[in-house]
PDB file of C-alpha atoms in Angstrom:
ATOM      1  CA  UNK A  15       2.375 192.224  45.644  1.00  0.00           C
ATOM      2  CA  UNK A  16       2.350 192.178  49.476  1.00  0.00           C
ATOM      3  CA  UNK A  17       0.800 188.762  49.442  1.00  0.00           C
ATOM      4  CA  UNK A  18       3.522 187.455  47.117  1.00  0.00           C
ATOM      5  CA  UNK A  19       6.292 188.915  49.304  1.00  0.00           C
ATOM      6  CA  UNK A  20       4.809 187.424  52.452  1.00  0.00           C
ATOM      7  CA  UNK A  21       4.459 184.075  50.734  1.00  0.00           C
ATOM      8  CA  UNK A  22       8.107 184.213  49.546  1.00  0.00           C
ATOM      9  CA  UNK A  23       9.418 185.035  53.065  1.00  0.00           C
ATOM     10  CA  UNK A  24       7.346 182.243  54.561  1.00  0.00           C
ATOM     11  CA  UNK A  25       8.791 179.827  52.010  1.00  0.00           C
ATOM     12  CA  UNK A  26      12.465 180.881  52.504  1.00  0.00           C
ATOM     13  CA  UNK A  27      12.310 181.347  56.283  1.00  0.00           C
ATOM     14  CA  UNK A  28      13.070 184.509  58.287  1.00  0.00           C
ATOM     15  CA  UNK A  29      15.661 186.905  56.827  1.00  0.00           C
ATOM     16  CA  UNK A  30      18.741 187.141  59.057  1.00  0.00           C
ATOM     17  CA  UNK A  31      20.368 190.562  59.296  1.00  0.00           C
ATOM     18  CA  UNK A  32      23.935 190.723  60.580  1.00  0.00           C
ATOM     19  CA  UNK A  33      24.285 193.354  63.261  1.00  0.00           C
ATOM     20  CA  UNK A  34      27.304 195.640  63.530  1.00  0.00           C
ATOM     21  CA  UNK A  35      28.461 193.841  66.685  1.00  0.00           C
ATOM     22  CA  UNK A  36      28.630 190.480  64.928  1.00  0.00           C
ATOM     23  CA  UNK A  37      31.611 191.588  62.806  1.00  0.00           C
ATOM     24  CA  UNK A  38      32.942 194.534  64.842  1.00  0.00           C
ATOM     25  CA  UNK A  39      33.718 192.477  67.959  1.00  0.00           C
ATOM     26  CA  UNK A  40      35.744 189.756  66.141  1.00  0.00           C
ATOM     27  CA  UNK A  41      37.574 192.504  64.219  1.00  0.00           C
ATOM     28  CA  UNK A  42      38.426 194.312  67.455  1.00  0.00           C
ATOM     29  CA  UNK A  43      39.612 191.089  69.144  1.00  0.00           C
ATOM     30  CA  UNK A  44      41.766 190.178  66.140  1.00  0.00           C
ATOM     31  CA  UNK A  45      43.318 193.657  65.971  1.00  0.00           C
ATOM     32  CA  UNK A  46      44.026 193.665  69.722  1.00  0.00           C
ATOM     33  CA  UNK A  47      45.572 190.196  69.500  1.00  0.00           C
ATOM     34  CA  UNK A  48      47.848 191.281  66.634  1.00  0.00           C
ATOM     35  CA  UNK A  49      48.971 194.414  68.500  1.00  0.00           C
ATOM     36  CA  UNK A  50      49.775 192.345  71.604  1.00  0.00           C
ATOM     37  CA  UNK A  51      51.797 189.831  69.604  1.00  0.00           C
ATOM     38  CA  UNK A  52      53.866 192.328  67.589  1.00  0.00           C
ATOM     39  CA  UNK A  53      56.608 192.788  70.278  1.00  0.00           C
ATOM     40  CA  UNK A  54      56.801 189.028  70.861  1.00  0.00           C
ATOM     41  CA  UNK A  55      57.058 188.267  67.147  1.00  0.00           C
ATOM     42  CA  UNK A  56      59.709 190.991  66.772  1.00  0.00           C
ATOM     43  CA  UNK A  57      61.750 189.488  69.619  1.00  0.00           C
ATOM     44  CA  UNK A  58      61.447 185.977  68.197  1.00  0.00           C
ATOM     45  CA  UNK A  59      62.352 187.019  64.630  1.00  0.00           C
ATOM     46  CA  UNK A  60      65.371 189.089  65.663  1.00  0.00           C
ATOM     47  CA  UNK A  61      66.709 186.203  67.747  1.00  0.00           C
ATOM     48  CA  UNK A  62      67.649 184.709  64.360  1.00  0.00           C
ATOM     49  CA  UNK A  63      69.201 187.933  63.050  1.00  0.00           C
ATOM     50  CA  UNK A  64      72.785 187.777  61.829  1.00  0.00           C
ATOM     51  CA  UNK A  65      73.822 190.880  63.745  1.00  0.00           C
ATOM     52  CA  UNK A  66      77.477 191.830  63.604  1.00  0.00           C
ATOM     53  CA  UNK A  67      77.491 195.064  65.558  1.00  0.00           C
ATOM     54  CA  UNK A  68      73.893 196.195  65.711  1.00  0.00           C
ATOM     55  CA  UNK A  69      70.671 194.228  66.071  1.00  0.00           C
ATOM     56  CA  UNK A  70      68.429 197.100  65.056  1.00  0.00           C
ATOM     57  CA  UNK A  71      68.068 196.176  61.358  1.00  0.00           C
ATOM     58  CA  UNK A  72      67.644 192.753  59.730  1.00  0.00           C
ATOM     59  CA  UNK A  73      70.931 191.414  58.293  1.00  0.00           C
ATOM     60  CA  UNK A  74      70.062 187.815  57.497  1.00  0.00           C
ATOM     61  CA  UNK A  75      69.007 184.514  59.032  1.00  0.00           C
ATOM     62  CA  UNK A  76      71.317 182.514  61.317  1.00  0.00           C
ATOM     63  CA  UNK A  77      71.099 179.891  64.056  1.00  0.00           C
ATOM     64  CA  UNK A  78      74.373 180.957  65.684  1.00  0.00           C
ATOM     65  CA  UNK A  79      72.569 183.055  68.289  1.00  0.00           C
ATOM     66  CA  UNK A  80      70.631 180.007  69.544  1.00  0.00           C
ATOM     67  CA  UNK A  81      73.714 177.761  69.431  1.00  0.00           C
ATOM     68  CA  UNK A  82      75.950 180.269  71.251  1.00  0.00           C
ATOM     69  CA  UNK A  83      73.639 181.954  73.726  1.00  0.00           C
ATOM     70  CA  UNK A  84      76.492 182.991  76.013  1.00  0.00           C
ATOM     71  CA  UNK A  85      78.534 184.585  73.226  1.00  0.00           C
ATOM     72  CA  UNK A  86      77.590 187.787  75.063  1.00  0.00           C
ATOM     73  CA  UNK A  87      78.639 186.850  78.641  1.00  0.00           C
ATOM     74  CA  UNK A  88      76.783 189.788  80.185  1.00  0.00           C
ATOM     75  CA  UNK A  89      73.484 188.406  78.899  1.00  0.00           C
ATOM     76  CA  UNK A  90      73.948 185.053  80.646  1.00  0.00           C
ATOM     77  CA  UNK A  91      75.219 186.722  83.840  1.00  0.00           C
ATOM     78  CA  UNK A  92      72.168 188.988  83.977  1.00  0.00           C
ATOM     79  CA  UNK A  93      69.848 186.066  83.247  1.00  0.00           C
ATOM     80  CA  UNK A  94      71.518 184.003  85.972  1.00  0.00           C
ATOM     81  CA  UNK A  95      71.093 186.869  88.438  1.00  0.00           C
ATOM     82  CA  UNK A  96      67.388 187.050  87.619  1.00  0.00           C
ATOM     83  CA  UNK A  97      66.979 183.299  88.149  1.00  0.00           C
ATOM     84  CA  UNK A  98      68.882 183.432  91.452  1.00  0.00           C
ATOM     85  CA  UNK A  99      66.949 186.432  92.764  1.00  0.00           C
ATOM     86  CA  UNK A 100      63.638 184.957  91.647  1.00  0.00           C
ATOM     87  CA  UNK A 101      64.316 181.552  93.231  1.00  0.00           C
ATOM     88  CA  UNK A 102      65.562 182.858  96.597  1.00  0.00           C
ATOM     89  CA  UNK A 103      62.944 185.613  96.960  1.00  0.00           C
ATOM     90  CA  UNK A 104      60.201 183.166  95.950  1.00  0.00           C
ATOM     91  CA  UNK A 105      61.361 180.649  98.558  1.00  0.00           C
ATOM     92  CA  UNK A 106      61.460 183.306 101.298  1.00  0.00           C
ATOM     93  CA  UNK A 107      58.197 184.999 100.312  1.00  0.00           C
ATOM     94  CA  UNK A 108      56.338 181.693  99.953  1.00  0.00           C
ATOM     95  CA  UNK A 109      57.544 180.377 103.323  1.00  0.00           C
ATOM     96  CA  UNK A 110      56.807 183.578 105.216  1.00  0.00           C
ATOM     97  CA  UNK A 111      53.579 184.274 103.333  1.00  0.00           C
ATOM     98  CA  UNK A 112      52.162 180.797 103.946  1.00  0.00           C
ATOM     99  CA  UNK A 113      52.850 181.062 107.675  1.00  0.00           C
ATOM    100  CA  UNK A 114      51.248 184.527 107.818  1.00  0.00           C
ATOM    101  CA  UNK A 115      48.193 183.362 105.856  1.00  0.00           C
ATOM    102  CA  UNK A 116      47.618 180.401 108.199  1.00  0.00           C
ATOM    103  CA  UNK A 117      48.076 182.614 111.264  1.00  0.00           C
ATOM    104  CA  UNK A 118      45.612 185.235 109.985  1.00  0.00           C
ATOM    105  CA  UNK A 119      42.906 182.659 109.280  1.00  0.00           C
ATOM    106  CA  UNK A 120      43.331 180.114 112.079  1.00  0.00           C
ATOM    107  CA  UNK A 121      44.393 182.256 115.060  1.00  0.00           C
ATOM    108  CA  UNK A 122      42.861 185.274 116.760  1.00  0.00           C
ATOM    109  CA  UNK A 123      45.175 187.943 118.110  1.00  0.00           C
ATOM    110  CA  UNK A 124      45.296 191.674 118.522  1.00  0.00           C
ATOM    111  CA  UNK A 125      45.580 193.831 115.408  1.00  0.00           C
ATOM    112  CA  UNK A 126      44.733 190.902 113.158  1.00  0.00           C
ATOM    113  CA  UNK A 127      42.269 193.023 111.166  1.00  0.00           C
ATOM    114  CA  UNK A 128      44.756 195.866 110.842  1.00  0.00           C
ATOM    115  CA  UNK A 129      47.483 193.500 109.638  1.00  0.00           C
ATOM    116  CA  UNK A 130      45.108 191.975 107.086  1.00  0.00           C
ATOM    117  CA  UNK A 131      44.377 195.460 105.779  1.00  0.00           C
ATOM    118  CA  UNK A 132      48.018 196.566 105.734  1.00  0.00           C
ATOM    119  CA  UNK A 133      48.997 193.522 103.679  1.00  0.00           C
ATOM    120  CA  UNK A 134      47.127 194.996 100.724  1.00  0.00           C
ATOM    121  CA  UNK A 135      49.096 198.259 100.828  1.00  0.00           C
ATOM    122  CA  UNK A 136      52.205 196.966  98.987  1.00  0.00           C
ATOM    123  CA  UNK A 137      49.918 195.658  96.246  1.00  0.00           C
ATOM    124  CA  UNK A 138      48.177 199.020  95.871  1.00  0.00           C
ATOM    125  CA  UNK A 139      51.324 201.135  96.249  1.00  0.00           C
ATOM    126  CA  UNK A 140      53.204 202.100  93.066  1.00  0.00           C
ATOM    127  CA  UNK A 141      56.465 200.202  92.733  1.00  0.00           C
ATOM    128  CA  UNK A 142      58.446 203.407  92.477  1.00  0.00           C
ATOM    129  CA  UNK A 143      57.351 204.322  96.028  1.00  0.00           C
ATOM    130  CA  UNK A 144      58.489 201.001  97.464  1.00  0.00           C
ATOM    131  CA  UNK A 145      61.682 201.001  95.397  1.00  0.00           C
ATOM    132  CA  UNK A 146      62.665 204.524  96.399  1.00  0.00           C
ATOM    133  CA  UNK A 147      61.744 203.913 100.045  1.00  0.00           C
ATOM    134  CA  UNK A 148      63.830 200.762 100.298  1.00  0.00           C
ATOM    135  CA  UNK A 149      66.748 202.452  98.543  1.00  0.00           C
ATOM    136  CA  UNK A 150      66.639 205.276 101.099  1.00  0.00           C
ATOM    137  CA  UNK A 151      66.546 202.776 103.982  1.00  0.00           C
ATOM    138  CA  UNK A 152      69.518 200.837 102.643  1.00  0.00           C
ATOM    139  CA  UNK A 153      71.425 204.105 102.191  1.00  0.00           C
ATOM    140  CA  UNK A 154      70.599 205.258 105.734  1.00  0.00           C
ATOM    141  CA  UNK A 155      71.624 201.911 107.210  1.00  0.00           C
ATOM    142  CA  UNK A 156      74.857 201.881 105.204  1.00  0.00           C
ATOM    143  CA  UNK A 157      73.996 198.634 103.418  1.00  0.00           C
ATOM    144  CA  UNK A 158      75.847 198.091 100.147  1.00  0.00           C
ATOM    145  CA  UNK A 159      73.502 197.457  97.239  1.00  0.00           C
ATOM    146  CA  UNK A 160      73.763 194.191  95.366  1.00  0.00           C
ATOM    147  CA  UNK A 161      72.098 190.805  95.099  1.00  0.00           C
ATOM    148  CA  UNK A 162      71.248 190.817  98.821  1.00  0.00           C
ATOM    149  CA  UNK A 163      69.319 194.085  98.678  1.00  0.00           C
ATOM    150  CA  UNK A 164      67.502 192.973  95.529  1.00  0.00           C
ATOM    151  CA  UNK A 165      66.422 189.724  97.216  1.00  0.00           C
ATOM    152  CA  UNK A 166      65.194 191.596 100.292  1.00  0.00           C
ATOM    153  CA  UNK A 167      63.261 194.069  98.147  1.00  0.00           C
ATOM    154  CA  UNK A 168      61.685 191.348  95.993  1.00  0.00           C
ATOM    155  CA  UNK A 169      60.748 189.277  99.057  1.00  0.00           C
ATOM    156  CA  UNK A 170      58.941 192.247 100.588  1.00  0.00           C
ATOM    157  CA  UNK A 171      57.276 193.041  97.279  1.00  0.00           C
ATOM    158  CA  UNK A 172      56.062 189.455  96.659  1.00  0.00           C
ATOM    159  CA  UNK A 173      55.032 188.706 100.262  1.00  0.00           C
ATOM    160  CA  UNK A 174      51.607 190.354  99.994  1.00  0.00           C
ATOM    161  CA  UNK A 175      50.709 188.443  96.823  1.00  0.00           C
ATOM    162  CA  UNK A 176      51.640 185.135  98.492  1.00  0.00           C
ATOM    163  CA  UNK A 177      49.601 185.903 101.620  1.00  0.00           C
ATOM    164  CA  UNK A 178      46.493 186.850  99.622  1.00  0.00           C
ATOM    165  CA  UNK A 179      46.728 183.755  97.407  1.00  0.00           C
ATOM    166  CA  UNK A 180      47.371 181.229 100.194  1.00  0.00           C
ATOM    167  CA  UNK A 181      44.846 182.900 102.516  1.00  0.00           C
ATOM    168  CA  UNK A 182      42.069 182.253  99.995  1.00  0.00           C
ATOM    169  CA  UNK A 183      43.074 178.574  99.942  1.00  0.00           C
ATOM    170  CA  UNK A 184      43.121 178.356 103.757  1.00  0.00           C
ATOM    171  CA  UNK A 185      39.633 179.871 103.948  1.00  0.00           C
ATOM    172  CA  UNK A 186      38.308 177.202 101.571  1.00  0.00           C
ATOM    173  CA  UNK A 187      39.538 174.266 103.703  1.00  0.00           C
ATOM    174  CA  UNK A 188      36.976 172.158 105.524  1.00  0.00           C
ATOM    175  CA  UNK A 189      37.932 172.082 109.262  1.00  0.00           C
ATOM    176  CA  UNK A 190      36.188 168.700 109.565  1.00  0.00           C
ATOM    177  CA  UNK A 191      39.058 167.056 107.675  1.00  0.00           C
ATOM    178  CA  UNK A 192      41.603 168.207 110.257  1.00  0.00           C
ATOM    179  CA  UNK A 193      39.246 167.281 113.095  1.00  0.00           C
ATOM    180  CA  UNK A 194      39.012 163.787 111.618  1.00  0.00           C
ATOM    181  CA  UNK A 195      42.807 163.568 111.694  1.00  0.00           C
ATOM    182  CA  UNK A 196      42.890 164.609 115.348  1.00  0.00           C
ATOM    183  CA  UNK A 197      40.112 162.118 116.178  1.00  0.00           C
ATOM    184  CA  UNK A 198      42.401 159.416 114.802  1.00  0.00           C
ATOM    185  CA  UNK A 199      44.987 160.435 117.452  1.00  0.00           C
ATOM    186  CA  UNK A 200      47.175 162.289 115.000  1.00  0.00           C
ATOM    187  CA  UNK A 201      49.569 164.792 116.556  1.00  0.00           C
ATOM    188  CA  UNK A 202      49.275 168.461 115.470  1.00  0.00           C
ATOM    189  CA  UNK A 203      52.452 168.065 113.406  1.00  0.00           C
ATOM    190  CA  UNK A 204      51.192 164.893 111.703  1.00  0.00           C
ATOM    191  CA  UNK A 205      47.786 166.453 110.971  1.00  0.00           C
ATOM    192  CA  UNK A 206      49.460 169.503 109.423  1.00  0.00           C
ATOM    193  CA  UNK A 207      51.832 167.579 107.143  1.00  0.00           C
ATOM    194  CA  UNK A 208      49.404 164.786 106.199  1.00  0.00           C
ATOM    195  CA  UNK A 209      46.124 166.716 105.961  1.00  0.00           C
ATOM    196  CA  UNK A 210      46.531 170.497 105.976  1.00  0.00           C
ATOM    197  CA  UNK A 211      49.663 170.895 103.864  1.00  0.00           C
ATOM    198  CA  UNK A 212      48.568 168.607 100.977  1.00  0.00           C
ATOM    199  CA  UNK A 213      45.278 170.508 100.798  1.00  0.00           C
ATOM    200  CA  UNK A 214      47.126 173.842 100.800  1.00  0.00           C
ATOM    201  CA  UNK A 215      49.724 172.738  98.253  1.00  0.00           C
ATOM    202  CA  UNK A 216      47.856 173.875  95.082  1.00  0.00           C
ATOM    203  CA  UNK A 217      47.486 177.370  96.547  1.00  0.00           C
ATOM    204  CA  UNK A 218      51.110 177.430  97.689  1.00  0.00           C
ATOM    205  CA  UNK A 219      52.327 176.376  94.231  1.00  0.00           C
ATOM    206  CA  UNK A 220      50.166 179.034  92.579  1.00  0.00           C
ATOM    207  CA  UNK A 221      51.517 181.669  94.963  1.00  0.00           C
ATOM    208  CA  UNK A 222      55.116 180.573  94.324  1.00  0.00           C
ATOM    209  CA  UNK A 223      54.672 180.743  90.545  1.00  0.00           C
ATOM    210  CA  UNK A 224      53.111 184.194  90.844  1.00  0.00           C
ATOM    211  CA  UNK A 225      55.934 185.341  93.119  1.00  0.00           C
ATOM    212  CA  UNK A 226      58.624 184.080  90.740  1.00  0.00           C
ATOM    213  CA  UNK A 227      57.053 185.709  87.703  1.00  0.00           C
ATOM    214  CA  UNK A 228      56.704 189.032  89.553  1.00  0.00           C
ATOM    215  CA  UNK A 229      60.310 188.880  90.712  1.00  0.00           C
ATOM    216  CA  UNK A 230      61.746 187.759  87.374  1.00  0.00           C
ATOM    217  CA  UNK A 231      60.364 190.620  85.306  1.00  0.00           C
ATOM    218  CA  UNK A 232      60.528 193.380  87.923  1.00  0.00           C
ATOM    219  CA  UNK A 233      62.464 196.429  86.813  1.00  0.00           C
ATOM    220  CA  UNK A 234      61.544 199.467  88.925  1.00  0.00           C
ATOM    221  CA  UNK A 235      62.265 198.102  92.414  1.00  0.00           C
ATOM    222  CA  UNK A 236      65.347 196.303  91.107  1.00  0.00           C
ATOM    223  CA  UNK A 237      66.709 199.436  89.436  1.00  0.00           C
ATOM    224  CA  UNK A 238      66.554 201.380  92.722  1.00  0.00           C
ATOM    225  CA  UNK A 239      68.216 198.664  94.815  1.00  0.00           C
ATOM    226  CA  UNK A 240      70.596 196.844  92.464  1.00  0.00           C
ATOM    227  CA  UNK A 241      73.728 198.947  92.675  1.00  0.00           C
ATOM    228  CA  UNK A 242      76.143 197.645  90.035  1.00  0.00           C
ATOM    229  CA  UNK A 243      74.397 194.257  89.735  1.00  0.00           C
ATOM    230  CA  UNK A 244      72.284 193.780  86.633  1.00  0.00           C
ATOM    231  CA  UNK A 245      69.285 191.506  86.352  1.00  0.00           C
ATOM    232  CA  UNK A 246      67.870 190.558  82.966  1.00  0.00           C
ATOM    233  CA  UNK A 247      65.251 193.376  82.779  1.00  0.00           C
ATOM    234  CA  UNK A 248      67.847 195.970  83.845  1.00  0.00           C
ATOM    235  CA  UNK A 249      70.332 194.639  81.276  1.00  0.00           C
ATOM    236  CA  UNK A 250      67.680 194.874  78.533  1.00  0.00           C
ATOM    237  CA  UNK A 251      66.904 198.473  79.554  1.00  0.00           C
ATOM    238  CA  UNK A 252      70.559 199.504  79.417  1.00  0.00           C
ATOM    239  CA  UNK A 253      71.290 197.576  76.217  1.00  0.00           C
ATOM    240  CA  UNK A 254      68.232 199.005  74.421  1.00  0.00           C
ATOM    241  CA  UNK A 255      70.007 202.359  74.125  1.00  0.00           C
ATOM    242  CA  UNK A 256      72.585 200.846  71.744  1.00  0.00           C
ATOM    243  CA  UNK A 257      70.616 197.884  70.394  1.00  0.00           C
ATOM    244  CA  UNK A 258      69.610 194.723  72.223  1.00  0.00           C
ATOM    245  CA  UNK A 259      72.002 191.845  71.401  1.00  0.00           C
ATOM    246  CA  UNK A 260      70.365 188.878  69.637  1.00  0.00           C
ATOM    247  CA  UNK A 261      71.369 186.572  72.502  1.00  0.00           C
ATOM    248  CA  UNK A 262      68.999 188.535  74.751  1.00  0.00           C
ATOM    249  CA  UNK A 263      66.248 187.971  72.198  1.00  0.00           C
ATOM    250  CA  UNK A 264      67.071 184.253  72.291  1.00  0.00           C
ATOM    251  CA  UNK A 265      66.650 184.083  76.080  1.00  0.00           C
ATOM    252  CA  UNK A 266      63.446 186.136  75.986  1.00  0.00           C
ATOM    253  CA  UNK A 267      62.035 183.929  73.227  1.00  0.00           C
ATOM    254  CA  UNK A 268      63.006 180.763  75.099  1.00  0.00           C
ATOM    255  CA  UNK A 269      61.299 181.998  78.273  1.00  0.00           C
ATOM    256  CA  UNK A 270      58.157 182.822  76.287  1.00  0.00           C
ATOM    257  CA  UNK A 271      58.084 179.431  74.534  1.00  0.00           C
ATOM    258  CA  UNK A 272      58.735 177.645  77.831  1.00  0.00           C
ATOM    259  CA  UNK A 273      55.828 179.488  79.467  1.00  0.00           C
ATOM    260  CA  UNK A 274      53.542 178.593  76.550  1.00  0.00           C
ATOM    261  CA  UNK A 275      54.604 174.932  76.741  1.00  0.00           C
ATOM    262  CA  UNK A 276      54.032 174.810  80.508  1.00  0.00           C
ATOM    263  CA  UNK A 277      50.579 176.376  80.088  1.00  0.00           C
ATOM    264  CA  UNK A 278      49.624 173.870  77.380  1.00  0.00           C
ATOM    265  CA  UNK A 279      50.820 170.921  79.480  1.00  0.00           C
ATOM    266  CA  UNK A 280      48.848 172.189  82.479  1.00  0.00           C
ATOM    267  CA  UNK A 281      45.691 172.794  80.445  1.00  0.00           C
ATOM    268  CA  UNK A 282      45.872 169.388  78.744  1.00  0.00           C
ATOM    269  CA  UNK A 283      46.446 167.691  82.093  1.00  0.00           C
ATOM    270  CA  UNK A 284      43.523 169.544  83.677  1.00  0.00           C
ATOM    271  CA  UNK A 285      41.253 168.640  80.760  1.00  0.00           C
ATOM    272  CA  UNK A 286      42.189 164.957  81.030  1.00  0.00           C
ATOM    273  CA  UNK A 287      41.584 164.926  84.794  1.00  0.00           C
ATOM    274  CA  UNK A 288      38.185 166.579  84.286  1.00  0.00           C
ATOM    275  CA  UNK A 289      37.334 163.993  81.631  1.00  0.00           C
ATOM    276  CA  UNK A 290      38.211 161.118  83.960  1.00  0.00           C
ATOM    277  CA  UNK A 291      35.929 162.495  86.668  1.00  0.00           C
ATOM    278  CA  UNK A 292      32.892 162.471  84.340  1.00  0.00           C
TER     279      UNK A 292
END
């Protein structure tokens, strides 16, 4: 009997046994993916809800919410505030952060190590600490809260992320390229704009995108320093107590789809560039 079994196994090849991990891991990944997508799918579906007074329950399909996004003026005002705050704070944080990153890498001065260490503190500090601290400072200084205080708070919050991102790019630059520019009698300004800045640009763009995304969806720091001004996350938080209007779901869905489209375009472009290099 043993001889026949051995002969049969040799004829059919080795018997493959499926381990628990071979089906448990895909099941876990699928379940986690579904859980992550549930809020996004809910937001997208209820952007088409025919909501008269409440958007909590499904009342029917309609395209009116997408065709009349500003039917709820407060939604568009809050969204515009978020775009304005994100753009201005990103511009300030990127400009200041790039200059600080270059100074920390290229120049030696006192307390450089301490400053490099302190730059990580805002990233490690809970947002509620920074938000409450800035709110107390504005109150002590007698500064009225509004768009200006939000922009200042977001710039300070995003500055550390910009410095860390651009600093890594500066460290990766080959100094020989700038030396070659100087050997060709290029002035320091010309070398910076024609050699250094183009090489730093990918890192600067990445830092700016990170800064804008952090500013756009920030709630805690904004809530402490906004006063009567509402950004989009603050408006959603307040409106959630009585039901989020479908126009807010439209804007949230549009932002999500736009981010997905931008990611796909970037990935396809990167894949094509990599294919050309081969």
